[in-house]
PDB file of C-alpha atoms in Angstrom:
ATOM      1  CA  MET A   1     -10.072   0.510   5.110  1.00  0.00           C
ATOM      2  CA  ILE A   2      -7.265  -1.804   3.286  1.00  0.00           C
ATOM      3  CA  LEU A   3      -9.025  -4.094   1.170  1.00  0.00           C
ATOM      4  CA  ALA A   4      -6.885  -7.382   0.410  1.00  0.00           C
ATOM      5  CA  ILE A   5      -7.596  -9.910  -2.824  1.00  0.00           C
ATOM      6  CA  LEU A   6      -7.243 -13.182  -2.176  1.00  0.00           C
ATOM      7  CA  ASP A   7      -5.749 -16.077  -3.902  1.00  0.00           C
ATOM      8  CA  HIS A   8      -6.992 -19.259  -2.832  1.00  0.00           C
ATOM      9  CA  HIS A   9      -7.561 -23.135  -4.456  1.00  0.00           C
ATOM     10  CA  HIS A  10     -10.904 -24.504  -3.884  1.00  0.00           C
ATOM     11  CA  GLY A  11     -11.002 -22.347  -0.321  1.00  0.00           C
ATOM     12  CA  ALA A  12      -7.218 -23.151   0.779  1.00  0.00           C
ATOM     13  CA  ILE A  13      -5.587 -19.729   1.094  1.00  0.00           C
ATOM     14  CA  GLN A  14      -2.264 -19.951  -0.523  1.00  0.00           C
ATOM     15  CA  SER A  15       0.569 -19.038   1.162  1.00  0.00           C
ATOM     16  CA  ALA A  16       1.840 -15.833  -0.416  1.00  0.00           C
ATOM     17  CA  SER A  17      -1.992 -14.509   0.371  1.00  0.00           C
ATOM     18  CA  LEU A  18      -1.228 -15.273   4.134  1.00  0.00           C
ATOM     19  CA  GLU A  19       2.180 -13.030   3.375  1.00  0.00           C
ATOM     20  CA  MET A  20      -0.234 -10.205   1.961  1.00  0.00           C
ATOM     21  CA  LEU A  21      -2.624 -10.872   4.366  1.00  0.00           C
ATOM     22  CA  THR A  22       0.020  -9.706   7.250  1.00  0.00           C
ATOM     23  CA  ALA A  23       1.309  -6.682   5.401  1.00  0.00           C
ATOM     24  CA  ALA A  24      -1.875  -5.735   4.489  1.00  0.00           C
ATOM     25  CA  ARG A  25      -2.600  -5.978   8.392  1.00  0.00           C
ATOM     26  CA  GLY A  26       0.099  -3.960   9.361  1.00  0.00           C
ATOM     27  CA  LEU A  27      -0.905  -1.324   6.900  1.00  0.00           C
ATOM     28  CA  ALA A  28      -4.055  -0.955   8.157  1.00  0.00           C
ATOM     29  CA  GLU A  29      -3.005  -0.797  11.933  1.00  0.00           C
ATOM     30  CA  THR A  30      -0.740   1.692  11.001  1.00  0.00           C
ATOM     31  CA  LEU A  31      -2.847   3.780   9.417  1.00  0.00           C
ATOM     32  CA  GLY A  32      -5.724   3.037  12.253  1.00  0.00           C
ATOM     33  CA  ILE A  33      -8.405   1.771   9.826  1.00  0.00           C
ATOM     34  CA  GLU A  34     -10.107  -1.524   8.969  1.00  0.00           C
ATOM     35  CA  LEU A  35      -8.501  -4.416   6.877  1.00  0.00           C
ATOM     36  CA  GLU A  36     -11.142  -6.393   4.726  1.00  0.00           C
ATOM     37  CA  ALA A  37     -10.530  -9.164   2.478  1.00  0.00           C
ATOM     38  CA  VAL A  38     -12.285 -10.283  -0.434  1.00  0.00           C
ATOM     39  CA  ALA A  39     -12.508 -14.218  -1.749  1.00  0.00           C
ATOM     40  CA  ILE A  40     -13.705 -15.093  -5.625  1.00  0.00           C
ATOM     41  CA  GLY A  41     -14.480 -18.289  -7.152  1.00  0.00           C
ATOM     42  CA  GLU A  42     -15.007 -21.952  -6.126  1.00  0.00           C
ATOM     43  CA  GLY A  43     -14.737 -22.534  -2.364  1.00  0.00           C
ATOM     44  CA  ALA A  44     -14.544 -18.850  -1.183  1.00  0.00           C
ATOM     45  CA  GLU A  45     -16.533 -19.093   1.539  1.00  0.00           C
ATOM     46  CA  ALA A  46     -14.070 -21.642   3.126  1.00  0.00           C
ATOM     47  CA  CYS A  47     -11.323 -18.609   3.181  1.00  0.00           C
ATOM     48  CA  VAL A  48     -13.702 -16.715   5.792  1.00  0.00           C
ATOM     49  CA  GLU A  49     -11.639 -18.241   8.510  1.00  0.00           C
ATOM     50  CA  THR A  50      -8.161 -18.181   7.635  1.00  0.00           C
ATOM     51  CA  ALA A  51      -8.892 -14.310   6.760  1.00  0.00           C
ATOM     52  CA  VAL A  52     -10.407 -13.532   9.776  1.00  0.00           C
ATOM     53  CA  SER A  53      -7.102 -15.136  11.684  1.00  0.00           C
ATOM     54  CA  TYR A  54      -5.012 -12.874  10.121  1.00  0.00           C
ATOM     55  CA  GLY A  55      -6.712  -9.709  11.010  1.00  0.00           C
ATOM     56  CA  ALA A  56      -9.623  -9.187   8.073  1.00  0.00           C
ATOM     57  CA  SER A  57     -12.980  -7.886   9.966  1.00  0.00           C
ATOM     58  CA  THR A  58     -15.157  -8.283   7.319  1.00  0.00           C
ATOM     59  CA  VAL A  59     -14.607 -11.002   3.888  1.00  0.00           C
ATOM     60  CA  HIS A  60     -16.571  -9.954   0.851  1.00  0.00           C
ATOM     61  CA  LEU A  61     -17.911 -13.203  -1.242  1.00  0.00           C
ATOM     62  CA  ILE A  62     -18.120 -12.173  -4.559  1.00  0.00           C
ATOM     63  CA  GLU A  63     -20.721 -14.706  -6.234  1.00  0.00           C
ATOM     64  CA  HIS A  64     -21.477 -14.934 -10.014  1.00  0.00           C
ATOM     65  CA  ASP A  65     -22.795 -17.995 -11.832  1.00  0.00           C
ATOM     66  CA  GLN A  66     -19.938 -17.558 -13.919  1.00  0.00           C
ATOM     67  CA  LEU A  67     -17.174 -16.826 -11.467  1.00  0.00           C
ATOM     68  CA  ASP A  68     -16.397 -20.334 -10.123  1.00  0.00           C
ATOM     69  CA  ARG A  69     -13.098 -20.446 -12.423  1.00  0.00           C
ATOM     70  CA  TYR A  70     -10.635 -17.888 -12.721  1.00  0.00           C
ATOM     71  CA  ALA A  71     -11.159 -15.203 -15.064  1.00  0.00           C
ATOM     72  CA  PRO A  72      -8.548 -12.201 -14.682  1.00  0.00           C
ATOM     73  CA  GLU A  73     -10.841  -9.190 -16.477  1.00  0.00           C
ATOM     74  CA  ALA A  74     -14.152 -10.251 -14.513  1.00  0.00           C
ATOM     75  CA  TRP A  75     -12.265 -10.608 -11.244  1.00  0.00           C
ATOM     76  CA  ALA A  76     -10.940  -6.978 -11.530  1.00  0.00           C
ATOM     77  CA  ARG A  77     -14.081  -5.591 -12.650  1.00  0.00           C
ATOM     78  CA  SER A  78     -15.839  -7.587  -9.752  1.00  0.00           C
ATOM     79  CA  VAL A  79     -13.624  -6.012  -7.028  1.00  0.00           C
ATOM     80  CA  ALA A  80     -13.909  -2.374  -8.853  1.00  0.00           C
ATOM     81  CA  GLN A  81     -17.496  -2.371  -8.657  1.00  0.00           C
ATOM     82  CA  LEU A  82     -17.123  -3.444  -4.790  1.00  0.00           C
ATOM     83  CA  SER A  83     -14.575  -0.506  -4.425  1.00  0.00           C
ATOM     84  CA  GLU A  84     -17.505   1.926  -5.402  1.00  0.00           C
ATOM     85  CA  ASP A  85     -19.636   1.009  -2.581  1.00  0.00           C
ATOM     86  CA  SER A  86     -16.579   0.625   0.301  1.00  0.00           C
ATOM     87  CA  SER A  87     -14.169   3.393  -1.063  1.00  0.00           C
ATOM     88  CA  PRO A  88     -10.797   1.432   0.473  1.00  0.00           C
ATOM     89  CA  GLU A  89      -7.902   3.560   0.965  1.00  0.00           C
ATOM     90  CA  ALA A  90      -5.401   0.943  -0.552  1.00  0.00           C
ATOM     91  CA  ILE A  91      -6.346  -2.754  -2.851  1.00  0.00           C
ATOM     92  CA  LEU A  92      -3.659  -4.838  -2.256  1.00  0.00           C
ATOM     93  CA  GLY A  93      -3.160  -8.191  -4.182  1.00  0.00           C
ATOM     94  CA  VAL A  94      -0.565 -11.039  -4.212  1.00  0.00           C
ATOM     95  CA  GLY A  95       2.659 -10.870  -6.371  1.00  0.00           C
ATOM     96  CA  THR A  96       2.095 -13.941  -7.758  1.00  0.00           C
ATOM     97  CA  GLU A  97       1.287 -14.797 -11.740  1.00  0.00           C
ATOM     98  CA  ARG A  98      -2.382 -14.791 -11.094  1.00  0.00           C
ATOM     99  CA  GLY A  99      -2.458 -11.855  -8.190  1.00  0.00           C
ATOM    100  CA  ASN A 100      -0.146  -9.248 -10.364  1.00  0.00           C
ATOM    101  CA  GLU A 101      -2.538 -10.170 -13.436  1.00  0.00           C
ATOM    102  CA  VAL A 102      -5.759  -9.556 -11.522  1.00  0.00           C
ATOM    103  CA  MET A 103      -4.317  -6.414 -10.301  1.00  0.00           C
ATOM    104  CA  ALA A 104      -3.004  -5.150 -13.334  1.00  0.00           C
ATOM    105  CA  HIS A 105      -6.541  -5.749 -14.951  1.00  0.00           C
ATOM    106  CA  LEU A 106      -7.766  -3.700 -12.132  1.00  0.00           C
ATOM    107  CA  ALA A 107      -5.412  -0.832 -12.538  1.00  0.00           C
ATOM    108  CA  ALA A 108      -6.658  -0.692 -16.246  1.00  0.00           C
ATOM    109  CA  VAL A 109     -10.160  -0.267 -14.783  1.00  0.00           C
ATOM    110  CA  MET A 110      -9.810   2.131 -12.572  1.00  0.00           C
ATOM    111  CA  ASP A 111      -7.418   4.252 -14.344  1.00  0.00           C
ATOM    112  CA  ALA A 112      -4.561   4.033 -11.706  1.00  0.00           C
ATOM    113  CA  PRO A 113      -1.095   3.356 -11.074  1.00  0.00           C
ATOM    114  CA  LEU A 114      -0.029  -0.057  -9.712  1.00  0.00           C
ATOM    115  CA  ALA A 115       3.145  -0.712  -7.997  1.00  0.00           C
ATOM    116  CA  ALA A 116       3.929  -4.591  -8.114  1.00  0.00           C
ATOM    117  CA  ASN A 117       6.110  -6.845  -5.912  1.00  0.00           C
ATOM    118  CA  CYS A 118       6.327  -4.825  -3.192  1.00  0.00           C
ATOM    119  CA  MET A 119       8.291  -5.621  -0.089  1.00  0.00           C
ATOM    120  CA  GLU A 120       7.965  -2.640   2.053  1.00  0.00           C
ATOM    121  CA  ILE A 121       5.025   0.056   1.959  1.00  0.00           C
ATOM    122  CA  THR A 122       5.299   3.290   4.121  1.00  0.00           C
ATOM    123  CA  PRO A 123       2.260   5.185   3.830  1.00  0.00           C
ATOM    124  CA  GLY A 124       2.277   8.891   3.640  1.00  0.00           C
ATOM    125  CA  ASP A 125      -0.809  11.823   3.268  1.00  0.00           C
ATOM    126  CA  GLU A 126      -1.304  11.598  -0.222  1.00  0.00           C
ATOM    127  CA  THR A 127       1.518   9.323  -1.748  1.00  0.00           C
ATOM    128  CA  TYR A 128       2.972   5.492   0.000  1.00  0.00           C
ATOM    129  CA  PHE A 129       6.446   5.256  -0.418  1.00  0.00           C
ATOM    130  CA  VAL A 130       7.185   1.270  -1.560  1.00  0.00           C
ATOM    131  CA  THR A 131      10.293  -0.622  -1.963  1.00  0.00           C
ATOM    132  CA  ARG A 132       9.836  -3.269  -4.964  1.00  0.00           C
ATOM    133  CA  VAL A 133      11.728  -6.225  -6.290  1.00  0.00           C
ATOM    134  CA  ARG A 134      12.272  -6.228  -9.714  1.00  0.00           C
ATOM    135  CA  TRP A 135      14.573  -7.910 -12.478  1.00  0.00           C
ATOM    136  CA  GLY A 136      13.906 -11.406 -10.437  1.00  0.00           C
ATOM    137  CA  GLY A 137      15.037 -10.078  -7.187  1.00  0.00           C
ATOM    138  CA  SER A 138      18.252  -8.556  -8.605  1.00  0.00           C
ATOM    139  CA  LEU A 139      17.136  -5.003  -8.187  1.00  0.00           C
ATOM    140  CA  LEU A 140      15.055  -2.851  -5.552  1.00  0.00           C
ATOM    141  CA  GLU A 141      13.565   0.085  -6.598  1.00  0.00           C
ATOM    142  CA  GLU A 142      12.242   2.759  -3.990  1.00  0.00           C
ATOM    143  CA  ALA A 143       9.374   4.637  -5.518  1.00  0.00           C
ATOM    144  CA  ASN A 144       6.537   6.925  -4.844  1.00  0.00           C
ATOM    145  CA  LEU A 145       2.872   5.670  -5.392  1.00  0.00           C
ATOM    146  CA  SER A 146      -0.129   8.076  -5.904  1.00  0.00           C
ATOM    147  CA  GLY A 147      -3.538   7.091  -7.152  1.00  0.00           C
ATOM    148  CA  ASP A 148      -6.891   6.697  -4.911  1.00  0.00           C
ATOM    149  CA  PRO A 149      -7.305   4.123  -4.206  1.00  0.00           C
ATOM    150  CA  LYS A 150      -3.510   2.956  -3.946  1.00  0.00           C
ATOM    151  CA  LEU A 151      -3.251  -0.492  -5.819  1.00  0.00           C
ATOM    152  CA  LEU A 152      -0.020  -2.840  -4.646  1.00  0.00           C
ATOM    153  CA  THR A 153       0.675  -6.362  -4.806  1.00  0.00           C
ATOM    154  CA  VAL A 154       2.786  -7.634  -1.935  1.00  0.00           C
ATOM    155  CA  ALA A 155       5.980  -9.735  -3.460  1.00  0.00           C
ATOM    156  CA  ALA A 156       5.608 -13.700  -2.735  1.00  0.00           C
ATOM    157  CA  HIS A 157       7.803 -15.168  -0.243  1.00  0.00           C
ATOM    158  CA  VAL A 158       9.747 -12.050   0.878  1.00  0.00           C
ATOM    159  CA  LEU A 159       7.510 -11.373   3.962  1.00  0.00           C
ATOM    160  CA  SER A 160       6.541 -13.753   7.027  1.00  0.00           C
ATOM    161  CA  ALA A 161       2.796 -14.570   7.599  1.00  0.00           C
ATOM    162  CA  ALA A 162       1.688 -14.160  10.957  1.00  0.00           C
ATOM    163  CA  PRO A 163      -1.635 -14.642  12.532  1.00  0.00           C
ATOM    164  CA  ALA A 164      -3.268 -11.327  14.242  1.00  0.00           C
ATOM    165  CA  ASP A 165      -2.875 -11.661  18.171  1.00  0.00           C
ATOM    166  CA  SER A 166      -6.491 -10.779  18.712  1.00  0.00           C
ATOM    167  CA  PRO A 167      -8.529 -11.812  15.742  1.00  0.00           C
ATOM    168  CA  PRO A 168     -11.598  -9.640  15.145  1.00  0.00           C
ATOM    169  CA  ALA A 169     -15.368 -11.316  15.459  1.00  0.00           C
ATOM    170  CA  ALA A 170     -16.155 -13.152  11.860  1.00  0.00           C
ATOM    171  CA  ASN A 171     -18.012 -11.105   9.687  1.00  0.00           C
ATOM    172  CA  THR A 172     -19.208 -12.101   5.843  1.00  0.00           C
ATOM    173  CA  SER A 173     -20.364  -9.904   3.319  1.00  0.00           C
ATOM    174  CA  ILE A 174     -22.267 -11.517  -0.363  1.00  0.00           C
ATOM    175  CA  PHE A 175     -21.770  -9.169  -3.194  1.00  0.00           C
ATOM    176  CA  SER A 176     -23.196  -9.752  -6.710  1.00  0.00           C
ATOM    177  CA  PRO A 177     -21.297  -7.950  -9.583  1.00  0.00           C
ATOM    178  CA  GLU A 178     -22.884  -6.787 -12.940  1.00  0.00           C
ATOM    179  CA  LEU A 179     -20.715  -8.728 -15.624  1.00  0.00           C
ATOM    180  CA  ASP A 180     -20.986  -8.891 -19.484  1.00  0.00           C
ATOM    181  CA  GLU A 181     -19.730 -11.437 -21.610  1.00  0.00           C
ATOM    182  CA  LYS A 182     -16.536  -9.630 -22.768  1.00  0.00           C
ATOM    183  CA  ALA A 183     -15.266  -9.731 -19.148  1.00  0.00           C
ATOM    184  CA  PHE A 184     -15.077 -13.492 -19.716  1.00  0.00           C
ATOM    185  CA  ARG A 185     -13.231 -13.265 -22.827  1.00  0.00           C
ATOM    186  CA  VAL A 186     -10.252 -14.879 -20.960  1.00  0.00           C
ATOM    187  CA  ARG A 187     -11.052 -17.319 -18.541  1.00  0.00           C
ATOM    188  CA  VAL A 188     -10.242 -21.063 -17.030  1.00  0.00           C
ATOM    189  CA  LYS A 189     -12.491 -23.865 -19.096  1.00  0.00           C
ATOM    190  CA  GLU A 190     -10.493 -26.481 -17.495  1.00  0.00           C
ATOM    191  CA  LEU A 191      -8.407 -27.643 -14.435  1.00  0.00           C
ATOM    192  CA  VAL A 192      -5.585 -30.364 -15.380  1.00  0.00           C
ATOM    193  CA  LYS A 193      -5.223 -32.124 -11.579  1.00  0.00           C
ATOM    194  CA  PRO A 194      -1.658 -33.196 -10.921  1.00  0.00           C
ATOM    195  CA  GLU A 195      -0.763 -36.550  -9.888  1.00  0.00           C
ATOM    196  CA  THR A 196      -2.478 -37.258  -6.417  1.00  0.00           C
ATOM    197  CA  ASP A 197       0.464 -39.160  -4.809  1.00  0.00           C
ATOM    198  CA  LYS A 198       2.847 -36.068  -5.552  1.00  0.00           C
ATOM    199  CA  VAL A 199       3.927 -33.380  -3.195  1.00  0.00           C
ATOM    200  CA  SER A 200       3.269 -29.826  -4.771  1.00  0.00           C
ATOM    201  CA  LEU A 201       6.311 -27.258  -5.011  1.00  0.00           C
ATOM    202  CA  THR A 202       4.374 -24.909  -3.294  1.00  0.00           C
ATOM    203  CA  ASP A 203       3.455 -26.936   0.054  1.00  0.00           C
ATOM    204  CA  ALA A 204       6.604 -28.840   0.060  1.00  0.00           C
ATOM    205  CA  LYS A 205       8.805 -28.544   3.160  1.00  0.00           C
ATOM    206  CA  ILE A 206      11.615 -30.030   1.291  1.00  0.00           C
ATOM    207  CA  ILE A 207      12.584 -29.716  -2.521  1.00  0.00           C
ATOM    208  CA  ILE A 208      15.027 -31.571  -4.306  1.00  0.00           C
ATOM    209  CA  GLY A 209      16.015 -29.347  -7.391  1.00  0.00           C
ATOM    210  CA  GLY A 210      17.934 -30.773 -10.346  1.00  0.00           C
ATOM    211  CA  GLY A 211      19.771 -28.839 -13.043  1.00  0.00           C
ATOM    212  CA  ARG A 212      21.799 -29.351 -16.332  1.00  0.00           C
ATOM    213  CA  GLY A 213      24.439 -31.305 -14.091  1.00  0.00           C
ATOM    214  CA  VAL A 214      21.831 -34.072 -13.703  1.00  0.00           C
ATOM    215  CA  GLY A 215      22.539 -35.201 -17.203  1.00  0.00           C
ATOM    216  CA  SER A 216      19.269 -36.493 -18.136  1.00  0.00           C
ATOM    217  CA  SER A 217      15.703 -37.604 -17.415  1.00  0.00           C
ATOM    218  CA  GLU A 218      16.893 -40.829 -15.657  1.00  0.00           C
ATOM    219  CA  GLY A 219      19.722 -38.887 -14.094  1.00  0.00           C
ATOM    220  CA  PHE A 220      16.554 -37.605 -11.937  1.00  0.00           C
ATOM    221  CA  GLU A 221      16.034 -40.957 -10.339  1.00  0.00           C
ATOM    222  CA  PRO A 222      18.118 -40.577  -7.135  1.00  0.00           C
ATOM    223  CA  LEU A 223      16.490 -37.500  -6.666  1.00  0.00           C
ATOM    224  CA  GLU A 224      13.133 -38.911  -6.787  1.00  0.00           C
ATOM    225  CA  GLU A 225      14.267 -41.279  -4.133  1.00  0.00           C
ATOM    226  CA  LEU A 226      15.590 -38.544  -2.165  1.00  0.00           C
ATOM    227  CA  ALA A 227      12.319 -36.892  -2.539  1.00  0.00           C
ATOM    228  CA  ALA A 228      10.162 -40.053  -1.247  1.00  0.00           C
ATOM    229  CA  LEU A 229      12.582 -40.639   1.685  1.00  0.00           C
ATOM    230  CA  THR A 230      11.548 -36.924   3.169  1.00  0.00           C
ATOM    231  CA  GLY A 231       8.612 -36.498   1.861  1.00  0.00           C
ATOM    232  CA  GLY A 232      10.047 -33.602  -0.654  1.00  0.00           C
ATOM    233  CA  ALA A 233       9.124 -32.615  -4.014  1.00  0.00           C
ATOM    234  CA  ILE A 234      11.243 -32.631  -7.185  1.00  0.00           C
ATOM    235  CA  GLY A 235      12.113 -29.192  -8.925  1.00  0.00           C
ATOM    236  CA  CYS A 236      14.199 -28.294 -11.377  1.00  0.00           C
ATOM    237  CA  SER A 237      16.113 -25.234 -13.555  1.00  0.00           C
ATOM    238  CA  ARG A 238      15.149 -23.988 -17.144  1.00  0.00           C
ATOM    239  CA  ALA A 239      18.202 -25.808 -18.575  1.00  0.00           C
ATOM    240  CA  VAL A 240      16.474 -28.983 -17.705  1.00  0.00           C
ATOM    241  CA  THR A 241      12.777 -28.347 -19.250  1.00  0.00           C
ATOM    242  CA  ASN A 242      14.658 -27.064 -22.153  1.00  0.00           C
ATOM    243  CA  HIS A 243      15.846 -30.551 -22.707  1.00  0.00           C
ATOM    244  CA  GLY A 244      12.672 -32.145 -22.176  1.00  0.00           C
ATOM    245  CA  TRP A 245      13.957 -34.000 -19.240  1.00  0.00           C
ATOM    246  CA  ARG A 246      11.163 -32.701 -16.626  1.00  0.00           C
ATOM    247  CA  PRO A 247       7.436 -30.693 -17.135  1.00  0.00           C
ATOM    248  CA  HIS A 248       7.625 -27.387 -17.028  1.00  0.00           C
ATOM    249  CA  ALA A 249       5.437 -27.660 -13.543  1.00  0.00           C
ATOM    250  CA  ASP A 250       8.330 -28.623 -11.687  1.00  0.00           C
ATOM    251  CA  GLN A 251      10.469 -25.477 -12.951  1.00  0.00           C
ATOM    252  CA  ILE A 252      11.870 -22.966 -10.250  1.00  0.00           C
ATOM    253  CA  GLY A 253      12.763 -19.726 -11.187  1.00  0.00           C
ATOM    254  CA  GLN A 254      11.664 -16.247 -13.232  1.00  0.00           C
ATOM    255  CA  THR A 255       9.861 -18.243 -15.959  1.00  0.00           C
ATOM    256  CA  GLY A 256       8.801 -20.706 -13.355  1.00  0.00           C
ATOM    257  CA  GLY A 257       7.522 -21.397  -9.962  1.00  0.00           C
ATOM    258  CA  ARG A 258       8.570 -19.452  -6.713  1.00  0.00           C
ATOM    259  CA  VAL A 259       9.124 -21.684  -3.649  1.00  0.00           C
ATOM    260  CA  ALA A 260       9.807 -21.088  -0.106  1.00  0.00           C
ATOM    261  CA  PRO A 261      10.526 -24.790   1.630  1.00  0.00           C
ATOM    262  CA  ASP A 262      12.470 -24.881   4.559  1.00  0.00           C
ATOM    263  CA  LEU A 263      15.140 -26.630   2.902  1.00  0.00           C
ATOM    264  CA  TYR A 264      15.994 -26.916  -0.897  1.00  0.00           C
ATOM    265  CA  ILE A 265      18.896 -29.052  -1.988  1.00  0.00           C
ATOM    266  CA  ALA A 266      20.339 -27.976  -5.061  1.00  0.00           C
ATOM    267  CA  CYS A 267      21.880 -30.492  -7.317  1.00  0.00           C
ATOM    268  CA  GLY A 268      23.652 -29.739 -10.578  1.00  0.00           C
ATOM    269  CA  ILE A 269      21.892 -26.377 -10.734  1.00  0.00           C
ATOM    270  CA  SER A 270      24.653 -23.383 -11.436  1.00  0.00           C
ATOM    271  CA  GLY A 271      22.817 -20.845  -9.724  1.00  0.00           C
ATOM    272  CA  ALA A 272      21.622 -18.555 -12.760  1.00  0.00           C
ATOM    273  CA  ILE A 273      19.767 -15.105 -11.432  1.00  0.00           C
ATOM    274  CA  GLN A 274      16.841 -16.074 -12.643  1.00  0.00           C
ATOM    275  CA  HIS A 275      16.789 -19.768 -11.235  1.00  0.00           C
ATOM    276  CA  MET A 276      17.772 -17.814  -7.874  1.00  0.00           C
ATOM    277  CA  ALA A 277      14.685 -15.556  -8.224  1.00  0.00           C
ATOM    278  CA  GLY A 278      12.592 -18.748  -7.533  1.00  0.00           C
ATOM    279  CA  CYS A 279      14.436 -20.751  -4.351  1.00  0.00           C
ATOM    280  CA  LYS A 280      15.726 -17.256  -2.678  1.00  0.00           C
ATOM    281  CA  GLY A 281      12.674 -17.734  -0.325  1.00  0.00           C
ATOM    282  CA  SER A 282      13.937 -20.768   0.894  1.00  0.00           C
ATOM    283  CA  LYS A 283      14.996 -20.901   4.485  1.00  0.00           C
ATOM    284  CA  VAL A 284      18.385 -23.330   3.863  1.00  0.00           C
ATOM    285  CA  ILE A 285      20.069 -24.154   0.504  1.00  0.00           C
ATOM    286  CA  LEU A 286      22.185 -27.150   0.088  1.00  0.00           C
ATOM    287  CA  ALA A 287      24.084 -27.199  -2.804  1.00  0.00           C
ATOM    288  CA  ILE A 288      25.666 -29.909  -4.549  1.00  0.00           C
ATOM    289  CA  ASN A 289      28.042 -29.256  -7.388  1.00  0.00           C
ATOM    290  CA  THR A 290      31.364 -30.570  -8.773  1.00  0.00           C
ATOM    291  CA  ASP A 291      32.282 -26.926  -9.946  1.00  0.00           C
ATOM    292  CA  PRO A 292      33.770 -25.072  -6.561  1.00  0.00           C
ATOM    293  CA  ASP A 293      33.002 -21.655  -8.626  1.00  0.00           C
ATOM    294  CA  ALA A 294      29.646 -21.949  -9.456  1.00  0.00           C
ATOM    295  CA  SER A 295      27.676 -18.949  -8.256  1.00  0.00           C
ATOM    296  CA  ILE A 296      25.100 -20.767  -6.247  1.00  0.00           C
ATOM    297  CA  LEU A 297      27.801 -21.442  -3.512  1.00  0.00           C
ATOM    298  CA  GLY A 298      27.840 -17.813  -2.675  1.00  0.00           C
ATOM    299  CA  LYS A 299      24.225 -17.955  -2.262  1.00  0.00           C
ATOM    300  CA  ALA A 300      23.650 -21.647  -0.539  1.00  0.00           C
ATOM    301  CA  ASN A 301      23.947 -21.909   3.575  1.00  0.00           C
ATOM    302  CA  TYR A 302      25.750 -25.020   2.614  1.00  0.00           C
ATOM    303  CA  ALA A 303      27.897 -26.825  -0.147  1.00  0.00           C
ATOM    304  CA  VAL A 304      29.144 -30.089  -0.956  1.00  0.00           C
ATOM    305  CA  ILE A 305      31.685 -30.334  -3.675  1.00  0.00           C
ATOM    306  CA  GLY A 306      31.267 -33.491  -5.508  1.00  0.00           C
ATOM    307  CA  ASP A 307      29.562 -35.543  -8.057  1.00  0.00           C
ATOM    308  CA  LEU A 308      25.725 -35.390  -7.194  1.00  0.00           C
ATOM    309  CA  HIS A 309      25.505 -38.972  -8.604  1.00  0.00           C
ATOM    310  CA  GLU A 310      27.387 -40.337  -5.522  1.00  0.00           C
ATOM    311  CA  VAL A 311      26.397 -37.813  -2.910  1.00  0.00           C
ATOM    312  CA  ILE A 312      22.657 -38.044  -3.439  1.00  0.00           C
ATOM    313  CA  PRO A 313      22.546 -42.035  -3.104  1.00  0.00           C
ATOM    314  CA  ALA A 314      24.656 -41.656  -0.058  1.00  0.00           C
ATOM    315  CA  ILE A 315      22.557 -39.301   1.685  1.00  0.00           C
ATOM    316  CA  SER A 316      19.632 -41.679   0.854  1.00  0.00           C
ATOM    317  CA  GLU A 317      21.668 -44.734   2.164  1.00  0.00           C
ATOM    318  CA  ALA A 318      22.003 -42.934   5.340  1.00  0.00           C
ATOM    319  CA  LEU A 319      18.582 -42.116   5.862  1.00  0.00           C
ATOM    320  CA  ARG A 320      17.464 -45.303   5.264  1.00  0.00           C
ATOM    321  CA  ASN A 321      19.784 -46.514   7.792  1.00  0.00           C
ATOM    322  CA  SER A 322      19.216 -44.240  10.764  1.00  0.00           C
TER     323      SER A 322
END
């Protein structure tokens, strides 16, 4: 069977996990074997219905009195112990910071190679042929993956998520690992909740991103007004966080978050490859920039050559009058 490690937030499965489940189901169907999933942490039982709808025949719930919060080594050792009994053909994780971290620990525990951030997986008799995203999306690498089981993560926001046409009947299994204190050397001690009235970048269908061209923290006020009118979220480039205009939680890019909104409005952003690595999953990109030669224009679906401080208020005014 194929085992998929879910990334969730209090039982709400992250969109990247749904993409990974879709890829894992396709791999299982190709091999003619079952897809099973594993959920760890607080609210794990709430993942069952969604995981089954994406094709998981069994959802393993790992329970331990110290596993309520994220602890990468403990999570990896739990999955390793589970796999001793289930003998999976392959174990898939999510190509996010948490997913890659857990899978790296798992690879170390199992002394097996790991192929991270895969976008294509072709199984073979002894090795898998994979295509994976490297260098922030600027390079695609083709490689052969060996090991037993095969360990992979699926690149976030590269593949589309799709529920199973004929989901199996729900089946759950409780697994209690044996873990010592060393496995909890690194773990989350406290969760700082974001502002309750703020749309998160990962969930937003519309994101208004600001770069160096916004000019100041006060320059984001028109962007925030547009976000409020559209039900969108505010993002930014690394240059903005370096200047202290926005918090790091708003940063999009190779060293920030990766997003996949329906519409990304990039305001005063040059389009450096590190930033594009974070927003390349956007369905539509609208760039607003005074520089007609800005590199982002070559990646945008639409562009407005103009001053964002004039264009953004005009868009907001048109929306208010519509």
